[in-house]
mmCIF file of C-alpha atoms in Angstrom:
data_model
loop_
_atom_site.group_PDB
_atom_site.id
_atom_site.type_symbol
_atom_site.label_atom_id
_atom_site.label_comp_id
_atom_site.label_asym_id
_atom_site.label_seq_id
_atom_site.Cartn_x
_atom_site.Cartn_y
_atom_site.Cartn_z
ATOM 1 C CA UNK A 22 -102.778 -33.928 44.461
ATOM 2 C CA UNK A 23 -104.106 -32.694 41.097
ATOM 3 C CA UNK A 24 -100.984 -30.602 40.677
ATOM 4 C CA UNK A 25 -98.817 -33.628 41.408
ATOM 5 C CA UNK A 26 -100.671 -35.623 38.738
ATOM 6 C CA UNK A 27 -99.909 -32.931 36.195
ATOM 7 C CA UNK A 28 -96.217 -32.868 37.118
ATOM 8 C CA UNK A 29 -95.960 -36.644 36.925
ATOM 9 C CA UNK A 30 -97.413 -36.626 33.407
ATOM 10 C CA UNK A 31 -95.095 -33.787 32.358
ATOM 11 C CA UNK A 32 -92.085 -35.695 33.759
ATOM 12 C CA UNK A 33 -92.925 -38.858 31.801
ATOM 13 C CA UNK A 34 -93.488 -36.914 28.577
ATOM 14 C CA UNK A 35 -90.213 -35.027 29.080
ATOM 15 C CA UNK A 36 -88.296 -38.262 29.650
ATOM 16 C CA UNK A 37 -89.604 -39.528 26.308
ATOM 17 C CA UNK A 38 -89.167 -36.243 24.420
ATOM 18 C CA UNK A 39 -85.686 -35.172 25.549
ATOM 19 C CA UNK A 40 -83.917 -38.110 23.818
ATOM 20 C CA UNK A 41 -85.698 -37.238 20.556
ATOM 21 C CA UNK A 42 -84.302 -33.731 20.841
ATOM 22 C CA UNK A 43 -80.785 -34.853 21.841
ATOM 23 C CA UNK A 44 -80.455 -37.189 18.870
ATOM 24 C CA UNK A 45 -82.342 -35.060 16.347
ATOM 25 C CA UNK A 46 -79.371 -34.791 13.943
ATOM 26 C CA UNK A 47 -78.062 -38.344 14.051
ATOM 27 C CA UNK A 48 -80.403 -39.776 11.443
ATOM 28 C CA UNK A 49 -78.273 -42.733 10.399
ATOM 29 C CA UNK A 50 -81.088 -45.264 10.510
ATOM 30 C CA UNK A 51 -79.651 -46.858 13.644
ATOM 31 C CA UNK A 52 -80.966 -44.138 15.940
ATOM 32 C CA UNK A 53 -83.501 -45.437 18.441
ATOM 33 C CA UNK A 54 -82.968 -49.052 17.502
ATOM 34 C CA UNK A 55 -84.199 -51.523 20.113
ATOM 35 C CA UNK A 56 -81.802 -52.417 22.939
ATOM 36 C CA UNK A 57 -82.751 -56.087 22.492
ATOM 37 C CA UNK A 58 -81.486 -55.980 18.910
ATOM 38 C CA UNK A 59 -78.277 -54.238 19.987
ATOM 39 C CA UNK A 60 -77.668 -57.003 22.509
ATOM 40 C CA UNK A 61 -78.097 -59.534 19.708
ATOM 41 C CA UNK A 62 -75.427 -57.673 17.699
ATOM 42 C CA UNK A 63 -73.106 -57.591 20.710
ATOM 43 C CA UNK A 64 -73.476 -61.364 21.105
ATOM 44 C CA UNK A 65 -72.547 -61.895 17.461
ATOM 45 C CA UNK A 66 -69.487 -59.686 17.955
ATOM 46 C CA UNK A 67 -68.320 -61.462 21.104
ATOM 47 C CA UNK A 68 -68.939 -64.909 19.687
ATOM 48 C CA UNK A 69 -69.193 -64.826 15.861
ATOM 49 C CA UNK A 70 -69.567 -68.594 15.660
ATOM 50 C CA UNK A 71 -72.723 -68.669 17.795
ATOM 51 C CA UNK A 72 -75.780 -69.776 15.868
ATOM 52 C CA UNK A 73 -79.216 -69.589 17.512
ATOM 53 C CA UNK A 74 -80.451 -73.142 17.941
ATOM 54 C CA UNK A 75 -84.133 -72.337 17.903
ATOM 55 C CA UNK A 76 -86.219 -70.103 15.661
ATOM 56 C CA UNK A 77 -89.398 -68.233 16.602
ATOM 57 C CA UNK A 78 -92.451 -70.334 15.719
ATOM 58 C CA UNK A 79 -94.240 -67.293 14.304
ATOM 59 C CA UNK A 80 -92.796 -63.978 13.230
ATOM 60 C CA UNK A 81 -94.896 -60.951 12.276
ATOM 61 C CA UNK A 82 -94.592 -60.841 8.462
ATOM 62 C CA UNK A 83 -93.773 -57.104 8.467
ATOM 63 C CA UNK A 84 -92.937 -54.186 10.740
ATOM 64 C CA UNK A 85 -96.470 -52.857 10.280
ATOM 65 C CA UNK A 86 -98.033 -56.062 11.537
ATOM 66 C CA UNK A 87 -95.599 -56.124 14.450
ATOM 67 C CA UNK A 88 -96.716 -52.578 15.318
ATOM 68 C CA UNK A 89 -100.340 -53.646 15.110
ATOM 69 C CA UNK A 90 -99.737 -56.497 17.537
ATOM 70 C CA UNK A 91 -97.863 -54.215 19.957
ATOM 71 C CA UNK A 92 -100.734 -51.735 19.723
ATOM 72 C CA UNK A 93 -103.146 -54.585 20.421
ATOM 73 C CA UNK A 94 -101.146 -55.533 23.513
ATOM 74 C CA UNK A 95 -101.187 -51.954 24.814
ATOM 75 C CA UNK A 96 -104.874 -51.527 23.945
ATOM 76 C CA UNK A 97 -105.884 -54.678 25.818
ATOM 77 C CA UNK A 98 -104.038 -53.475 28.907
ATOM 78 C CA UNK A 99 -105.213 -49.874 28.717
ATOM 79 C CA UNK A 100 -108.777 -51.007 27.971
ATOM 80 C CA UNK A 101 -108.895 -53.122 31.100
ATOM 81 C CA UNK A 102 -107.399 -50.378 33.276
ATOM 82 C CA UNK A 103 -109.983 -47.920 31.899
ATOM 83 C CA UNK A 104 -112.746 -50.419 32.632
ATOM 84 C CA UNK A 105 -111.479 -50.857 36.194
ATOM 85 C CA UNK A 106 -111.378 -47.152 36.999
ATOM 86 C CA UNK A 107 -114.686 -46.504 35.244
ATOM 87 C CA UNK A 108 -116.326 -49.168 37.348
ATOM 88 C CA UNK A 109 -114.793 -47.932 40.606
ATOM 89 C CA UNK A 110 -115.626 -44.312 39.916
ATOM 90 C CA UNK A 111 -119.188 -45.212 38.967
ATOM 91 C CA UNK A 112 -119.637 -47.192 42.171
ATOM 92 C CA UNK A 113 -118.232 -44.315 44.214
ATOM 93 C CA UNK A 114 -120.726 -41.892 42.672
ATOM 94 C CA UNK A 115 -123.605 -44.297 43.244
ATOM 95 C CA UNK A 116 -122.697 -44.670 46.919
ATOM 96 C CA UNK A 117 -122.370 -40.913 47.424
ATOM 97 C CA UNK B 15 -84.647 -57.180 28.368
ATOM 98 C CA UNK B 16 -85.948 -59.770 25.923
ATOM 99 C CA UNK B 17 -83.260 -62.296 25.126
ATOM 100 C CA UNK B 18 -84.112 -63.395 21.595
ATOM 101 C CA UNK B 19 -85.257 -66.896 20.727
ATOM 102 C CA UNK B 20 -82.366 -69.347 20.601
ATOM 103 C CA UNK B 21 -79.855 -66.777 21.838
ATOM 104 C CA UNK B 22 -78.942 -68.634 25.009
ATOM 105 C CA UNK B 23 -76.942 -71.875 24.895
ATOM 106 C CA UNK B 24 -79.059 -74.936 25.734
ATOM 107 C CA UNK B 25 -77.618 -75.382 29.239
ATOM 108 C CA UNK B 26 -78.290 -71.732 30.135
ATOM 109 C CA UNK B 27 -81.799 -71.782 28.686
ATOM 110 C CA UNK B 28 -82.607 -74.930 30.680
ATOM 111 C CA UNK B 29 -80.953 -73.578 33.824
ATOM 112 C CA UNK B 30 -82.980 -70.356 33.803
ATOM 113 C CA UNK B 31 -86.157 -72.347 33.222
ATOM 114 C CA UNK B 32 -85.268 -74.427 36.285
ATOM 115 C CA UNK B 33 -84.563 -71.253 38.285
ATOM 116 C CA UNK B 34 -87.888 -69.649 37.320
ATOM 117 C CA UNK B 35 -90.063 -72.720 37.807
ATOM 118 C CA UNK B 36 -90.268 -72.653 41.645
ATOM 119 C CA UNK B 37 -91.323 -68.989 41.481
ATOM 120 C CA UNK B 38 -94.024 -69.834 38.935
ATOM 121 C CA UNK B 39 -95.318 -72.661 41.134
ATOM 122 C CA UNK B 40 -95.348 -70.454 44.241
ATOM 123 C CA UNK B 41 -96.930 -67.660 42.187
ATOM 124 C CA UNK B 42 -99.742 -69.909 40.978
ATOM 125 C CA UNK B 43 -100.505 -70.894 44.581
ATOM 126 C CA UNK B 44 -100.421 -67.276 45.697
ATOM 127 C CA UNK B 45 -102.693 -66.297 42.796
ATOM 128 C CA UNK B 46 -105.230 -68.966 43.766
ATOM 129 C CA UNK B 47 -105.163 -67.860 47.407
ATOM 130 C CA UNK B 48 -105.812 -64.218 46.527
ATOM 131 C CA UNK B 49 -108.675 -65.111 44.193
ATOM 132 C CA UNK B 50 -110.255 -67.361 46.871
ATOM 133 C CA UNK B 51 -109.662 -65.214 49.958
ATOM 134 C CA UNK B 52 -110.008 -61.712 48.550
ATOM 135 C CA UNK B 53 -112.648 -61.918 45.822
ATOM 136 C CA UNK B 54 -113.050 -58.144 45.911
ATOM 137 C CA UNK B 55 -109.430 -57.787 44.803
ATOM 138 C CA UNK B 56 -109.847 -59.935 41.676
ATOM 139 C CA UNK B 57 -110.477 -57.026 39.340
ATOM 140 C CA UNK B 58 -107.546 -55.093 40.784
ATOM 141 C CA UNK B 59 -105.369 -58.150 40.173
ATOM 142 C CA UNK B 60 -106.497 -58.010 36.545
ATOM 143 C CA UNK B 61 -105.673 -54.315 36.429
ATOM 144 C CA UNK B 62 -102.167 -55.002 37.792
ATOM 145 C CA UNK B 63 -101.668 -57.541 34.997
ATOM 146 C CA UNK B 64 -103.068 -55.061 32.483
ATOM 147 C CA UNK B 65 -100.531 -52.479 33.669
ATOM 148 C CA UNK B 66 -97.723 -54.922 32.743
ATOM 149 C CA UNK B 67 -99.379 -55.409 29.343
ATOM 150 C CA UNK B 68 -99.406 -51.671 28.625
ATOM 151 C CA UNK B 69 -95.972 -50.749 29.951
ATOM 152 C CA UNK B 70 -94.101 -53.639 28.379
ATOM 153 C CA UNK B 71 -95.625 -52.736 24.991
ATOM 154 C CA UNK B 72 -94.372 -49.145 25.197
ATOM 155 C CA UNK B 73 -90.980 -48.922 23.568
ATOM 156 C CA UNK B 74 -89.668 -45.513 24.487
ATOM 157 C CA UNK B 75 -86.659 -43.567 23.236
ATOM 158 C CA UNK B 76 -83.814 -43.104 25.697
ATOM 159 C CA UNK B 77 -80.923 -40.665 26.053
ATOM 160 C CA UNK B 78 -78.515 -43.309 24.719
ATOM 161 C CA UNK B 79 -80.224 -43.093 21.320
ATOM 162 C CA UNK B 80 -81.805 -46.508 21.526
ATOM 163 C CA UNK B 81 -85.231 -47.730 22.558
ATOM 164 C CA UNK B 82 -86.383 -49.919 25.394
ATOM 165 C CA UNK B 83 -89.519 -50.489 27.411
ATOM 166 C CA UNK B 84 -90.586 -50.349 31.064
ATOM 167 C CA UNK B 85 -91.915 -53.530 32.690
ATOM 168 C CA UNK B 86 -94.859 -52.526 34.873
ATOM 169 C CA UNK B 87 -94.277 -55.340 37.367
ATOM 170 C CA UNK B 88 -93.619 -53.063 40.359
ATOM 171 C CA UNK B 89 -97.272 -52.065 40.850
ATOM 172 C CA UNK B 90 -98.546 -55.631 41.177
ATOM 173 C CA UNK B 91 -95.611 -56.622 43.397
ATOM 174 C CA UNK B 92 -96.441 -53.777 45.808
ATOM 175 C CA UNK B 93 -100.159 -54.574 45.801
ATOM 176 C CA UNK B 94 -100.154 -58.377 45.833
ATOM 177 C CA UNK B 95 -96.591 -59.423 46.665
ATOM 178 C CA UNK B 96 -93.870 -60.495 44.245
ATOM 179 C CA UNK B 97 -94.929 -64.141 43.739
ATOM 180 C CA UNK B 98 -98.082 -63.303 41.817
ATOM 181 C CA UNK B 99 -96.145 -61.154 39.373
ATOM 182 C CA UNK B 100 -93.998 -64.124 38.322
ATOM 183 C CA UNK B 101 -97.113 -65.653 36.789
ATOM 184 C CA UNK B 102 -98.545 -62.420 35.336
ATOM 185 C CA UNK B 103 -95.158 -61.360 33.939
ATOM 186 C CA UNK B 104 -94.611 -64.791 32.410
ATOM 187 C CA UNK B 105 -98.008 -64.594 30.672
ATOM 188 C CA UNK B 106 -97.072 -61.251 29.098
ATOM 189 C CA UNK B 107 -93.691 -62.615 28.013
ATOM 190 C CA UNK B 108 -95.400 -65.683 26.522
ATOM 191 C CA UNK B 109 -97.763 -63.437 24.540
ATOM 192 C CA UNK B 110 -94.778 -61.526 23.171
ATOM 193 C CA UNK B 111 -92.788 -64.699 22.427
ATOM 194 C CA UNK B 112 -95.628 -66.337 20.515
ATOM 195 C CA UNK B 113 -97.164 -63.401 18.645
ATOM 196 C CA UNK B 114 -94.380 -60.832 18.337
ATOM 197 C CA UNK B 115 -91.227 -62.978 17.999
ATOM 198 C CA UNK B 116 -90.060 -60.833 20.899
ATOM 199 C CA UNK B 117 -88.105 -62.969 23.315
ATOM 200 C CA UNK B 118 -88.736 -66.658 22.809
ATOM 201 C CA UNK B 119 -89.850 -69.975 24.248
ATOM 202 C CA UNK B 120 -86.306 -71.252 24.870
ATOM 203 C CA UNK B 121 -85.380 -67.953 26.548
ATOM 204 C CA UNK B 122 -88.730 -67.568 28.361
ATOM 205 C CA UNK B 123 -87.212 -69.019 31.535
ATOM 206 C CA UNK B 124 -84.392 -66.457 31.540
ATOM 207 C CA UNK B 125 -86.686 -63.576 30.594
ATOM 208 C CA UNK B 126 -89.204 -64.623 33.253
ATOM 209 C CA UNK B 127 -86.388 -64.658 35.797
ATOM 210 C CA UNK B 128 -85.305 -61.072 35.020
ATOM 211 C CA UNK B 129 -88.690 -59.402 34.444
ATOM 212 C CA UNK B 130 -91.060 -61.516 36.521
ATOM 213 C CA UNK B 131 -88.852 -62.692 39.405
ATOM 214 C CA UNK B 132 -85.988 -60.233 40.035
ATOM 215 C CA UNK B 133 -87.956 -57.082 39.110
ATOM 216 C CA UNK B 134 -90.984 -57.795 41.338
ATOM 217 C CA UNK B 135 -88.858 -59.023 44.288
ATOM 218 C CA UNK B 136 -86.627 -55.958 44.140
ATOM 219 C CA UNK B 137 -89.671 -53.683 43.890
ATOM 220 C CA UNK B 138 -91.352 -55.446 46.802
ATOM 221 C CA UNK B 139 -88.193 -55.363 48.926
ATOM 222 C CA UNK B 140 -87.579 -51.679 48.286
ATOM 223 C CA UNK B 141 -91.228 -50.871 48.995
ATOM 224 C CA UNK B 142 -91.244 -52.738 52.325
ATOM 225 C CA UNK B 143 -87.903 -51.242 53.387
ATOM 226 C CA UNK B 144 -88.966 -47.695 52.516
ATOM 227 C CA UNK B 145 -92.320 -48.027 54.259
ATOM 228 C CA UNK B 146 -90.605 -49.589 57.260
ATOM 229 C CA UNK B 147 -88.289 -46.582 57.386
ATOM 230 C CA UNK B 148 -91.320 -44.284 57.426
ATOM 231 C CA UNK B 149 -91.271 -43.073 53.799
ATOM 232 C CA UNK B 150 -94.507 -41.782 52.287
ATOM 233 C CA UNK B 151 -96.507 -44.077 50.005
ATOM 234 C CA UNK B 152 -95.609 -42.006 46.931
ATOM 235 C CA UNK B 153 -91.859 -42.023 47.561
ATOM 236 C CA UNK B 154 -91.821 -45.743 48.374
ATOM 237 C CA UNK B 155 -93.839 -46.621 45.247
ATOM 238 C CA UNK B 156 -91.652 -44.473 43.007
ATOM 239 C CA UNK B 157 -88.358 -45.924 44.202
ATOM 240 C CA UNK B 158 -89.693 -49.492 44.283
ATOM 241 C CA UNK B 159 -90.997 -49.408 40.711
ATOM 242 C CA UNK B 160 -87.899 -47.652 39.351
ATOM 243 C CA UNK B 161 -85.512 -50.059 41.116
ATOM 244 C CA UNK B 162 -87.457 -53.132 39.962
ATOM 245 C CA UNK B 163 -87.379 -51.838 36.376
ATOM 246 C CA UNK B 164 -83.646 -51.109 36.411
ATOM 247 C CA UNK B 165 -82.628 -54.349 38.130
ATOM 248 C CA UNK B 166 -84.621 -56.340 35.561
ATOM 249 C CA UNK B 167 -82.299 -54.998 32.870
ATOM 250 C CA UNK B 168 -79.167 -55.435 34.981
ATOM 251 C CA UNK B 169 -80.204 -59.080 35.364
ATOM 252 C CA UNK B 170 -80.546 -59.498 31.598
ATOM 253 C CA UNK B 171 -77.063 -58.019 31.129
ATOM 254 C CA UNK B 172 -75.700 -60.479 33.717
ATOM 255 C CA UNK B 173 -77.431 -63.428 32.049
ATOM 256 C CA UNK B 174 -75.944 -62.545 28.662
ATOM 257 C CA UNK B 175 -72.465 -61.874 30.067
ATOM 258 C CA UNK B 176 -72.531 -65.260 31.773
ATOM 259 C CA UNK B 177 -73.510 -67.011 28.544
ATOM 260 C CA UNK B 178 -71.205 -64.965 26.298
ATOM 261 C CA UNK B 179 -68.037 -63.948 28.181
ATOM 262 C CA UNK B 180 -65.763 -61.627 26.240
ATOM 263 C CA UNK B 181 -62.734 -63.387 24.654
ATOM 264 C CA UNK B 182 -60.435 -60.775 26.250
ATOM 265 C CA UNK B 183 -62.347 -59.260 29.135
ATOM 266 C CA UNK B 184 -64.141 -62.410 30.286
ATOM 267 C CA UNK B 185 -67.394 -62.136 32.247
ATOM 268 C CA UNK B 186 -66.628 -58.635 33.513
ATOM 269 C CA UNK B 187 -65.765 -57.318 30.057
ATOM 270 C CA UNK B 188 -68.942 -58.748 28.568
ATOM 271 C CA UNK B 189 -70.985 -57.478 31.518
ATOM 272 C CA UNK B 190 -69.713 -53.941 30.899
ATOM 273 C CA UNK B 191 -70.769 -54.223 27.257
ATOM 274 C CA UNK B 192 -74.246 -55.546 27.985
ATOM 275 C CA UNK B 193 -74.767 -53.097 30.861
ATOM 276 C CA UNK B 194 -73.890 -50.230 28.512
ATOM 277 C CA UNK B 195 -76.629 -51.463 26.169
ATOM 278 C CA UNK B 196 -79.304 -52.231 28.752
ATOM 279 C CA UNK B 197 -78.701 -50.422 32.027
ATOM 280 C CA UNK B 198 -77.758 -46.979 30.683
ATOM 281 C CA UNK B 199 -80.668 -46.974 28.247
ATOM 282 C CA UNK B 200 -82.963 -48.075 31.030
ATOM 283 C CA UNK B 201 -82.099 -45.353 33.567
ATOM 284 C CA UNK B 202 -84.528 -42.694 32.270
ATOM 285 C CA UNK B 203 -87.127 -45.351 31.497
ATOM 286 C CA UNK B 204 -86.906 -46.613 35.076
ATOM 287 C CA UNK B 205 -87.670 -43.075 36.256
ATOM 288 C CA UNK B 206 -90.627 -42.967 33.833
ATOM 289 C CA UNK B 207 -91.906 -46.266 35.207
ATOM 290 C CA UNK B 208 -91.571 -44.904 38.746
ATOM 291 C CA UNK B 209 -93.617 -41.818 37.840
ATOM 292 C CA UNK B 210 -96.278 -43.849 36.004
ATOM 293 C CA UNK B 211 -96.614 -46.253 38.918
ATOM 294 C CA UNK B 212 -97.093 -43.343 41.358
ATOM 295 C CA UNK B 213 -99.673 -41.919 38.943
ATOM 296 C CA UNK B 214 -101.739 -45.105 38.949
ATOM 297 C CA UNK B 215 -101.307 -45.577 42.717
ATOM 298 C CA UNK B 216 -102.698 -42.051 43.210
ATOM 299 C CA UNK B 217 -105.652 -42.937 41.010
ATOM 300 C CA UNK B 218 -106.216 -46.094 43.050
ATOM 301 C CA UNK B 219 -106.101 -44.027 46.255
ATOM 302 C CA UNK B 220 -108.753 -41.728 44.856
ATOM 303 C CA UNK B 221 -111.102 -44.318 43.377
ATOM 304 C CA UNK B 222 -110.225 -47.664 44.883
ATOM 305 C CA UNK B 223 -109.305 -46.956 48.506
ATOM 306 C CA UNK B 224 -111.345 -49.920 49.796
ATOM 307 C CA UNK B 225 -109.207 -52.392 47.863
ATOM 308 C CA UNK B 226 -105.996 -50.683 49.020
ATOM 309 C CA UNK B 227 -107.166 -50.983 52.628
ATOM 310 C CA UNK B 228 -107.976 -54.667 52.131
ATOM 311 C CA UNK B 229 -104.415 -55.157 50.845
ATOM 312 C CA UNK B 230 -102.875 -53.164 53.731
ATOM 313 C CA UNK B 231 -101.495 -50.511 51.394
ATOM 314 C CA UNK B 232 -103.608 -47.929 53.211
ATOM 315 C CA UNK B 233 -104.237 -48.304 56.952
ATOM 316 C CA UNK B 234 -107.692 -49.676 57.752
ATOM 317 C CA UNK B 235 -110.170 -46.893 58.406
ATOM 318 C CA UNK B 236 -107.626 -44.082 58.248
ATOM 319 C CA UNK B 237 -106.692 -41.692 55.512
ATOM 320 C CA UNK B 238 -103.078 -41.847 54.441
ATOM 321 C CA UNK B 239 -101.134 -38.950 53.103
#
């Protein structure tokens, strides 16, 4: 069980790290661009006359602020999951 | 899998909203029922939503040299059924549409359909089928979460190919293009999501077995391997 946990974590880390290694020399600025953005480009190629008919109401003013908001999203989720397991573990110890 | 704001023609945007709406209505009912009938599972429901929050914020590099993110909807679909995840997934997508200009309000219907309808239903279906065939909890959870993740992105590719058929290759040509962007990139990430979902299910087994028994994930009274 503990061993399996370790292997699962190693597998996830490897899945994230191997691409970095594979593409280590292709530093053309496009490497590791978002797939969503690539889809947007593909749309423009297929149909150059298409113009989006609605604009986002709010856009993060810079990449840094976008990162901050993504970090906030992850932190909210991770914080709650940590709270959940902390609570459950604490209750388990109290009952034992 | 986020289709950007305004990047679906009006008829498609409206159509996907109409397709998602019944699932959101059923999901809201299901959510209410769980909160009323299984008050002890409320916190776990929150944790399942939180898992979607974390995973869909993690943009990871893939072997194709681009980045994408897992969805996290498989866990909740296994625990609470797929309907609930339509609502939770839609909330996460709304957060991203409003604050991150990631996805959009006009495309929220389509994005909800791929990430919060197709993904959870596929995950749930795979989980039930695997368990029915006698697979262990770990194997069933892994395959369910990975399949739900992958099919979410296949759905997005299909939605875009339908809206933007290739001038030469038509729907199929466009589908091949969008699949090469989304599905290939997503393959390793789907595996990562499968592993992460098994990881959290193991943690739930260790620290939250009562809730899993109440939700029939573990047999009542027994200890599952």
